[in-house]
Amino acid sequence: MLRIVIAVGACLLAASTAIAETPVERGNYLVNSIMACGNCHSPRDAEGKLIADKALSGGLAFNTPPFVATAPNITADKETGIGSWSDAEIKRALIEGARPDHGRLAGVPLAAIMPANFYKALLPEDLDAVVAYLRSVKPVRNQVPDPVYRAPVRRDPYPDADAGFSKAMLADPVKRGAYLVTIGHCMECHSAWSRGVSDFKGGLGGGGRVLPPREGTPEGTPGTVVPNITAHPTAGLGGWSDAEIIRAVTHGVARDGRPLKPPMAYGYYAGLKNSDQADIVAYLRTVPALP
Ligand code: HEC
Ligand code: HEC
């Protein structure tokens, strides 16, 4: 009898250690799957392929009407990365878009392309996990060019992030999907956009925004029109099966088999756990249909 109890206990222990993630593991998962920080912050070669050993050391340059900014080095390098920032300072950058009061451009707000208006939704333990992971990233020396600001920073409020999430809410698969779609800032690209303002209320998931081609792509490359991912039966994902949506999100294959264009971050979303994929689909099914 005693032996059976011990055996059962050992099994339970094995199961719980398999499930429990350390903060660094959780942060690694978030940063390199749903949050896809490297989609902006990691450098790519001339063919657009990520340079693996330079991950997060500074990436895309954005040249937009309100600002010119390069996604900075967020490795643990002390001089050119964020190695000398405190945990609190990294958190403020993530959820408030604020720079520390020391170092490069002290106190100057970060351009709105850094999705702090979405990241403010992070549960405290997930925010801690992202910081723990960033601290563990191998330092790479790389100084990105300074930004140029042509207008004051303005982030469009994202209603789900402003309302916030709690751990209890995330027991519901649809809410968990909403949380993932928020911290994945999916709707930043996929919502209606005009004259520099996102419409997250009337145009949530409606698509139509045209994203400029990546810097360095040949002159004259057309921008990418972001598709409608609302539940609309023909214009959106309403007629797609769950498997078709998951294939698009994690493998970059459209319903008709066409490869999806960047900057859709399917290379990162490929690492999403099956349960998180299912929750994202459950939430997308609830996004009000837009034509
Ligand atoms: C859509 C592109 C994009 C994504 C996604 C993104 N960032 Fe950023 N981030 C930027 C840009 C661009 C800046 C610099 C803005 C500026 O210079 O005003 C920035 C700035 C930062 C800074 C401040 C660094 C410094 O030296 O000033 C930190 C820290 C940061 N990002 C961390 C992250 C993390 C962690 C993630 C993922 C959880 C992430 N970012 C996702 C574009 C992005
Ligand atoms: C940085 C911008 C960006 C982000 C963030 C983004 N997407 Fe996309 N998404 C795109 C673009 C661009 C395309 C495809 C363009 C093409 O090939 O026509 C796309 C395509 C898709 C498609 C295929 C739809 C169709 O009609 O073919 C789905 C589904 C999708 N995205 C869901 C998501 C989800 C879910 C997230 C968040 C986890 C997300 N996207 C985040 C830009 C983005």
Short mmCIF file of C-alpha atoms and ligand atoms in Angstrom, two decimals:
data_model
loop_
_atom_site.label_atom_id
_atom_site.label_comp_id
_atom_site.label_asym_id
_atom_site.label_seq_id
_atom_site.Cartn_x
_atom_site.Cartn_y
_atom_site.Cartn_z
CA MET A 1 0.00 0.00 0.00
CA LEU A 2 2.70 2.42 1.05
CA ARG A 3 4.59 1.61 -2.13
CA ILE A 4 1.53 2.48 -4.24
CA VAL A 5 1.10 5.80 -2.45
CA ILE A 6 4.73 6.65 -3.05
CA ALA A 7 4.45 5.66 -6.73
CA VAL A 8 1.37 7.84 -7.20
CA GLY A 9 3.09 10.69 -5.41
CA ALA A 10 6.12 10.38 -7.68
CA CYS A 11 3.87 10.48 -10.75
CA LEU A 12 2.11 13.63 -9.55
CA LEU A 13 5.45 15.25 -8.82
CA ALA A 14 6.73 14.34 -12.29
CA ALA A 15 3.57 15.74 -13.89
CA SER A 16 3.72 19.02 -11.98
CA THR A 17 7.41 19.60 -12.72
CA ALA A 18 6.71 18.94 -16.40
CA ILE A 19 4.04 21.65 -16.37
CA ALA A 20 5.64 24.26 -14.11
CA GLU A 21 7.68 26.75 -16.11
CA THR A 22 10.36 28.97 -14.63
CA PRO A 23 9.92 32.71 -15.28
CA VAL A 24 12.76 32.58 -17.83
CA GLU A 25 11.04 29.71 -19.68
CA ARG A 26 7.71 31.52 -19.63
CA GLY A 27 9.39 34.73 -20.84
CA ASN A 28 11.20 32.83 -23.59
CA TYR A 29 7.86 31.39 -24.70
CA LEU A 30 6.10 34.77 -24.70
CA VAL A 31 8.90 36.75 -26.38
CA ASN A 32 9.58 34.15 -29.06
CA SER A 33 6.03 33.09 -29.87
CA ILE A 34 2.97 35.26 -29.28
CA MET A 35 4.77 38.55 -28.56
CA ALA A 36 7.20 38.12 -31.48
CA CYS A 37 9.53 40.89 -30.23
CA GLY A 38 12.15 39.73 -32.74
CA ASN A 39 9.81 40.48 -35.63
CA CYS A 40 10.85 44.09 -35.03
CA HIS A 41 13.92 43.85 -32.77
CA SER A 42 16.00 41.12 -34.50
CA PRO A 43 18.25 41.79 -37.49
CA ARG A 44 17.75 40.01 -40.82
CA ASP A 45 20.10 39.25 -43.69
CA ALA A 46 19.72 40.57 -47.24
CA GLU A 47 17.18 37.81 -48.04
CA GLY A 48 15.06 38.77 -45.04
CA LYS A 49 16.11 35.71 -42.95
CA LEU A 50 16.64 36.21 -39.20
CA ILE A 51 20.31 36.14 -38.11
CA ALA A 52 20.04 33.60 -35.29
CA ASP A 53 23.08 34.51 -33.19
CA LYS A 54 22.19 38.21 -33.22
CA ALA A 55 18.60 37.81 -32.03
CA LEU A 56 17.07 40.93 -30.41
CA SER A 57 20.20 43.04 -31.04
CA GLY A 58 18.37 45.69 -33.07
CA GLY A 59 16.25 45.32 -36.12
CA LEU A 60 13.82 47.05 -38.37
CA ALA A 61 13.91 50.73 -39.24
CA PHE A 62 10.54 52.42 -39.50
CA ASN A 63 10.28 55.56 -41.57
CA THR A 64 6.81 56.97 -41.02
CA PRO A 65 5.33 60.46 -41.06
CA PRO A 66 5.44 60.98 -37.26
CA PHE A 67 8.91 59.43 -36.68
CA VAL A 68 11.93 57.58 -38.00
CA ALA A 69 12.95 54.89 -35.49
CA THR A 70 14.94 51.67 -35.43
CA ALA A 71 13.90 48.89 -33.06
CA PRO A 72 16.82 49.03 -30.58
CA ASN A 73 19.15 46.41 -29.19
CA ILE A 74 17.29 44.77 -26.27
CA THR A 75 19.94 42.17 -25.44
CA ALA A 76 21.70 42.36 -22.07
CA ASP A 77 24.67 44.31 -23.53
CA LYS A 78 25.47 47.06 -20.99
CA GLU A 79 26.47 49.79 -23.44
CA THR A 80 24.35 49.27 -26.55
CA GLY A 81 21.52 47.15 -25.13
CA ILE A 82 19.44 47.27 -21.95
CA GLY A 83 21.93 45.51 -19.66
CA SER A 84 22.27 48.56 -17.41
CA TRP A 85 18.52 49.14 -17.04
CA SER A 86 16.75 48.11 -13.82
CA ASP A 87 13.82 45.68 -13.94
CA ALA A 88 11.46 48.58 -13.21
CA GLU A 89 12.91 50.58 -16.10
CA ILE A 90 12.46 47.70 -18.54
CA LYS A 91 8.87 47.30 -17.35
CA ARG A 92 8.14 50.99 -17.88
CA ALA A 93 9.48 50.78 -21.44
CA LEU A 94 7.25 47.76 -22.10
CA ILE A 95 3.97 48.93 -20.61
CA GLU A 96 4.27 52.73 -20.70
CA GLY A 97 6.60 53.29 -23.65
CA ALA A 98 8.88 55.35 -21.40
CA ARG A 99 12.69 55.48 -21.48
CA PRO A 100 14.73 55.56 -18.24
CA ASP A 101 15.95 58.89 -16.86
CA HIS A 102 19.56 58.02 -17.73
CA GLY A 103 21.54 56.98 -20.78
CA ARG A 104 20.65 57.41 -24.44
CA LEU A 105 17.73 59.83 -24.95
CA ALA A 106 16.97 59.89 -21.21
CA GLY A 107 13.29 60.47 -20.48
CA VAL A 108 12.24 60.75 -24.15
CA PRO A 109 9.10 58.66 -24.85
CA LEU A 110 9.40 55.72 -27.25
CA ALA A 111 7.74 56.02 -30.66
CA ALA A 112 4.25 54.53 -30.87
CA ILE A 113 5.47 51.62 -33.02
CA MET A 114 6.65 50.02 -29.75
CA PRO A 115 3.28 48.43 -28.78
CA ALA A 116 3.14 49.51 -25.11
CA ASN A 117 -0.59 50.25 -25.48
CA PHE A 118 -1.05 46.46 -25.93
CA TYR A 119 1.65 45.29 -23.52
CA LYS A 120 0.04 47.19 -20.65
CA ALA A 121 -2.36 44.20 -20.56
CA LEU A 122 0.40 41.84 -19.40
CA LEU A 123 -0.39 40.05 -16.15
CA PRO A 124 2.24 40.98 -13.52
CA GLU A 125 3.74 37.48 -13.60
CA ASP A 126 4.03 37.57 -17.40
CA LEU A 127 5.66 41.01 -17.27
CA ASP A 128 8.15 39.63 -14.72
CA ALA A 129 8.74 36.62 -16.99
CA VAL A 130 9.49 38.79 -20.04
CA VAL A 131 12.00 40.83 -18.01
CA ALA A 132 13.62 37.66 -16.59
CA TYR A 133 14.01 36.29 -20.11
CA LEU A 134 15.44 39.54 -21.53
CA ARG A 135 18.05 39.49 -18.75
CA SER A 136 19.07 36.00 -19.91
CA VAL A 137 19.54 36.96 -23.57
CA LYS A 138 23.19 36.77 -24.65
CA PRO A 139 24.61 40.32 -24.86
CA VAL A 140 25.31 41.41 -28.44
CA ARG A 141 27.08 44.70 -29.15
CA ASN A 142 25.16 46.78 -31.68
CA GLN A 143 24.24 50.44 -31.52
CA VAL A 144 21.20 51.40 -33.58
CA PRO A 145 20.85 54.90 -35.05
CA ASP A 146 19.03 57.49 -32.94
CA PRO A 147 15.38 58.12 -33.77
CA VAL A 148 13.97 61.35 -35.19
CA TYR A 149 10.60 62.51 -33.91
CA ARG A 150 8.48 64.76 -36.10
CA ALA A 151 5.35 64.75 -33.92
CA PRO A 152 4.52 64.05 -30.27
CA VAL A 153 4.02 60.34 -29.46
CA ARG A 154 0.41 59.21 -29.51
CA ARG A 155 -0.69 55.60 -28.92
CA ASP A 156 -4.24 54.59 -29.81
CA PRO A 157 -5.96 53.06 -26.75
CA TYR A 158 -6.77 49.37 -27.15
CA PRO A 159 -9.99 48.69 -25.23
CA ASP A 160 -9.15 45.16 -24.04
CA ALA A 161 -5.76 46.32 -22.76
CA ASP A 162 -7.29 49.31 -20.97
CA ALA A 163 -9.95 47.11 -19.35
CA GLY A 164 -7.19 44.69 -18.32
CA PHE A 165 -7.15 40.98 -17.60
CA SER A 166 -6.97 39.00 -14.38
CA LYS A 167 -5.78 35.47 -13.78
CA ALA A 168 -9.35 34.45 -12.93
CA MET A 169 -10.65 35.73 -16.28
CA LEU A 170 -8.16 33.54 -18.10
CA ALA A 171 -9.99 30.40 -16.96
CA ASP A 172 -12.33 31.15 -19.89
CA PRO A 173 -10.83 30.06 -23.28
CA VAL A 174 -12.32 33.04 -25.16
CA LYS A 175 -10.87 35.52 -22.63
CA ARG A 176 -7.55 33.69 -22.72
CA GLY A 177 -7.63 34.03 -26.51
CA ALA A 178 -8.43 37.74 -26.15
CA TYR A 179 -5.45 38.09 -23.80
CA LEU A 180 -3.11 36.39 -26.29
CA VAL A 181 -4.42 38.46 -29.21
CA THR A 182 -3.90 41.60 -27.10
CA ILE A 183 -0.32 40.87 -26.04
CA GLY A 184 0.35 39.66 -29.60
CA HIS A 185 -0.85 43.10 -30.81
CA CYS A 186 -2.57 41.25 -33.70
CA MET A 187 -5.22 43.93 -34.04
CA GLU A 188 -2.66 46.71 -34.43
CA CYS A 189 -1.99 45.44 -37.97
CA HIS A 190 -5.40 43.89 -38.60
CA SER A 191 -7.70 46.82 -37.70
CA ALA A 192 -9.01 49.67 -39.83
CA TRP A 193 -6.55 52.54 -39.98
CA SER A 194 -6.79 55.99 -41.46
CA ARG A 195 -4.52 59.04 -41.36
CA GLY A 196 -2.31 57.48 -38.73
CA VAL A 197 -5.11 56.49 -36.34
CA SER A 198 -6.21 52.89 -35.63
CA ASP A 199 -9.92 52.27 -35.18
CA PHE A 200 -10.02 49.54 -32.54
CA LYS A 201 -13.70 50.18 -31.77
CA GLY A 202 -15.54 50.39 -35.10
CA GLY A 203 -12.85 48.67 -37.19
CA LEU A 204 -11.50 45.93 -34.91
CA GLY A 205 -10.00 43.18 -37.06
CA GLY A 206 -11.55 44.64 -40.22
CA GLY A 207 -8.27 44.80 -42.13
CA GLY A 208 -7.46 47.14 -44.98
CA ARG A 209 -4.40 48.79 -43.48
CA VAL A 210 -1.52 48.91 -45.98
CA LEU A 211 1.86 48.18 -44.40
CA PRO A 212 4.93 49.53 -46.21
CA PRO A 213 7.49 47.00 -47.48
CA ARG A 214 10.50 46.30 -45.25
CA GLU A 215 13.44 48.75 -45.61
CA GLY A 216 15.92 47.43 -48.13
CA THR A 217 13.35 45.69 -50.35
CA PRO A 218 13.66 46.73 -54.01
CA GLU A 219 12.31 50.16 -54.98
CA GLY A 220 8.67 49.97 -56.08
CA THR A 221 7.77 46.87 -54.00
CA PRO A 222 4.08 47.34 -53.17
CA GLY A 223 2.87 47.50 -49.57
CA THR A 224 0.93 44.60 -48.03
CA VAL A 225 -2.80 44.95 -47.47
CA VAL A 226 -3.65 43.37 -44.12
CA PRO A 227 -6.63 40.99 -44.31
CA ASN A 228 -9.92 41.02 -42.38
CA ILE A 229 -9.82 38.55 -39.47
CA THR A 230 -13.28 39.25 -38.05
CA ALA A 231 -15.96 36.54 -37.97
CA HIS A 232 -17.49 37.84 -41.24
CA PRO A 233 -18.61 34.76 -43.27
CA THR A 234 -17.03 35.83 -46.58
CA ALA A 235 -14.81 38.89 -45.96
CA GLY A 236 -13.30 37.50 -42.76
CA LEU A 237 -12.56 34.13 -41.17
CA GLY A 238 -16.21 33.12 -40.55
CA GLY A 239 -16.16 30.47 -43.28
CA TRP A 240 -12.73 29.06 -42.36
CA SER A 241 -12.30 25.87 -40.32
CA ASP A 242 -10.33 26.01 -37.07
CA ALA A 243 -7.53 24.06 -38.77
CA GLU A 244 -7.37 26.56 -41.64
CA ILE A 245 -7.08 29.50 -39.22
CA ILE A 246 -4.37 27.71 -37.21
CA ARG A 247 -2.46 26.86 -40.41
CA ALA A 248 -2.53 30.53 -41.47
CA VAL A 249 -1.44 31.83 -38.06
CA THR A 250 1.30 29.27 -37.37
CA HIS A 251 2.48 28.32 -40.86
CA GLY A 252 1.68 31.38 -42.96
CA VAL A 253 -0.53 29.55 -45.45
CA ALA A 254 -3.70 31.32 -46.64
CA ARG A 255 -6.95 29.41 -47.10
CA ASP A 256 -6.23 29.06 -50.83
CA GLY A 257 -2.70 27.75 -50.15
CA ARG A 258 -0.92 31.04 -50.97
CA PRO A 259 2.03 31.88 -48.68
CA LEU A 260 1.28 34.88 -46.42
CA LYS A 261 3.54 37.89 -46.74
CA PRO A 262 5.50 39.60 -43.98
CA PRO A 263 5.21 41.18 -41.52
CA MET A 264 2.67 38.49 -40.48
CA ALA A 265 4.77 36.83 -37.76
CA TYR A 266 3.82 33.18 -38.39
CA GLY A 267 7.45 32.08 -37.94
CA TYR A 268 7.08 33.11 -34.27
CA TYR A 269 3.50 31.90 -33.88
CA ALA A 270 4.67 28.44 -35.07
CA GLY A 271 5.90 27.98 -31.49
CA LEU A 272 2.47 28.53 -29.91
CA LYS A 273 1.21 25.72 -27.70
CA ASN A 274 -1.80 23.86 -29.13
CA SER A 275 -4.02 25.10 -26.29
CA ASP A 276 -3.02 28.72 -27.00
CA GLN A 277 -3.71 28.23 -30.73
CA ALA A 278 -7.19 26.90 -29.90
CA ASP A 279 -7.91 29.83 -27.54
CA ILE A 280 -6.87 32.37 -30.18
CA VAL A 281 -9.30 30.76 -32.64
CA ALA A 282 -12.05 30.72 -29.99
CA TYR A 283 -11.58 34.47 -29.48
CA LEU A 284 -11.34 35.32 -33.21
CA ARG A 285 -14.74 33.61 -33.70
CA THR A 286 -16.23 36.26 -31.37
CA VAL A 287 -14.80 39.35 -33.15
CA PRO A 288 -17.86 41.16 -34.57
CA ALA A 289 -18.16 40.63 -38.33
CA LEU A 290 -17.12 43.54 -40.54
CA PRO A 291 -17.51 43.54 -44.33
C1 HEC B 1 6.08 46.56 -34.04
C2 HEC B 1 7.49 46.56 -33.74
C3 HEC B 1 7.91 46.25 -32.31
C4 HEC B 1 7.56 45.17 -31.53
C5 HEC B 1 6.66 44.00 -31.89
C6 HEC B 1 8.27 45.33 -30.29
N1 HEC B 1 9.00 46.49 -30.29
FE1 HEC B 1 10.15 47.18 -28.77
N2 HEC B 1 10.54 48.89 -29.83
C7 HEC B 1 10.23 49.07 -31.17
C8 HEC B 1 10.82 50.31 -31.62
C9 HEC B 1 10.76 50.86 -33.03
C10 HEC B 1 11.45 50.88 -30.50
C11 HEC B 1 12.20 52.22 -30.45
C12 HEC B 1 11.29 53.38 -30.52
C13 HEC B 1 12.01 54.70 -30.50
O1 HEC B 1 13.23 54.75 -30.69
O2 HEC B 1 11.34 55.70 -30.26
C14 HEC B 1 11.28 49.95 -29.40
C15 HEC B 1 11.79 50.12 -28.11
C16 HEC B 1 11.87 49.13 -27.15
C17 HEC B 1 12.59 49.24 -25.90
C18 HEC B 1 13.42 50.44 -25.46
C19 HEC B 1 14.84 50.20 -25.85
C20 HEC B 1 15.72 51.41 -25.92
O3 HEC B 1 16.95 51.24 -25.99
O4 HEC B 1 15.21 52.54 -25.90
C21 HEC B 1 12.45 48.04 -25.25
C22 HEC B 1 13.03 47.65 -23.91
C23 HEC B 1 11.64 47.19 -26.09
N3 HEC B 1 11.30 47.88 -27.24
C24 HEC B 1 11.31 45.88 -25.79
C25 HEC B 1 10.44 45.11 -26.56
C26 HEC B 1 10.00 43.79 -26.18
C27 HEC B 1 10.48 43.00 -24.98
C28 HEC B 1 9.09 43.39 -27.14
C29 HEC B 1 8.26 42.12 -27.17
C30 HEC B 1 7.56 41.82 -25.93
C31 HEC B 1 9.00 44.46 -28.12
N4 HEC B 1 9.83 45.47 -27.73
C32 HEC B 1 8.21 44.42 -29.24
C33 HEC B 1 9.47 48.23 -31.95
C34 HEC B 1 8.83 47.07 -31.53
C1 HEC B 2 2.90 43.18 -37.92
C2 HEC B 2 1.57 43.07 -38.49
C3 HEC B 2 0.77 41.82 -38.15
C4 HEC B 2 0.57 41.26 -36.91
C5 HEC B 2 1.13 41.71 -35.57
C6 HEC B 2 -0.29 40.13 -37.11
N1 HEC B 2 -0.61 40.00 -38.43
FE1 HEC B 2 -1.83 38.55 -39.23
N2 HEC B 2 -1.36 39.20 -41.08
C7 HEC B 2 -0.58 40.31 -41.39
C8 HEC B 2 -0.36 40.34 -42.83
C9 HEC B 2 0.48 41.39 -43.55
C10 HEC B 2 -1.04 39.22 -43.36
C11 HEC B 2 -1.10 38.66 -44.76
C12 HEC B 2 -0.87 39.48 -45.91
C13 HEC B 2 -0.93 38.70 -47.20
O1 HEC B 2 -0.14 37.79 -47.44
O2 HEC B 2 -1.80 39.04 -47.98
C14 HEC B 2 -1.66 38.54 -42.23
C15 HEC B 2 -2.47 37.40 -42.36
C16 HEC B 2 -3.17 36.81 -41.33
C17 HEC B 2 -4.16 35.76 -41.48
C18 HEC B 2 -4.62 35.15 -42.81
C19 HEC B 2 -5.90 35.84 -43.26
C20 HEC B 2 -6.21 35.73 -44.71
O3 HEC B 2 -7.31 36.18 -45.10
O4 HEC B 2 -5.38 35.23 -45.50
C21 HEC B 2 -4.63 35.46 -40.23
C22 HEC B 2 -5.68 34.42 -39.87
C23 HEC B 2 -3.92 36.32 -39.31
N3 HEC B 2 -3.05 37.13 -40.01
C24 HEC B 2 -4.11 36.32 -37.94
C25 HEC B 2 -3.27 36.99 -37.05
C26 HEC B 2 -3.25 36.78 -35.62
C27 HEC B 2 -4.18 35.85 -34.87
C28 HEC B 2 -2.28 37.58 -35.13
C29 HEC B 2 -1.78 37.71 -33.70
C30 HEC B 2 -1.42 36.45 -33.04
C31 HEC B 2 -1.71 38.33 -36.23
N4 HEC B 2 -2.33 37.93 -37.38
C32 HEC B 2 -0.72 39.29 -36.10
C33 HEC B 2 -0.04 41.21 -40.48
C34 HEC B 2 0.02 41.01 -39.10
#
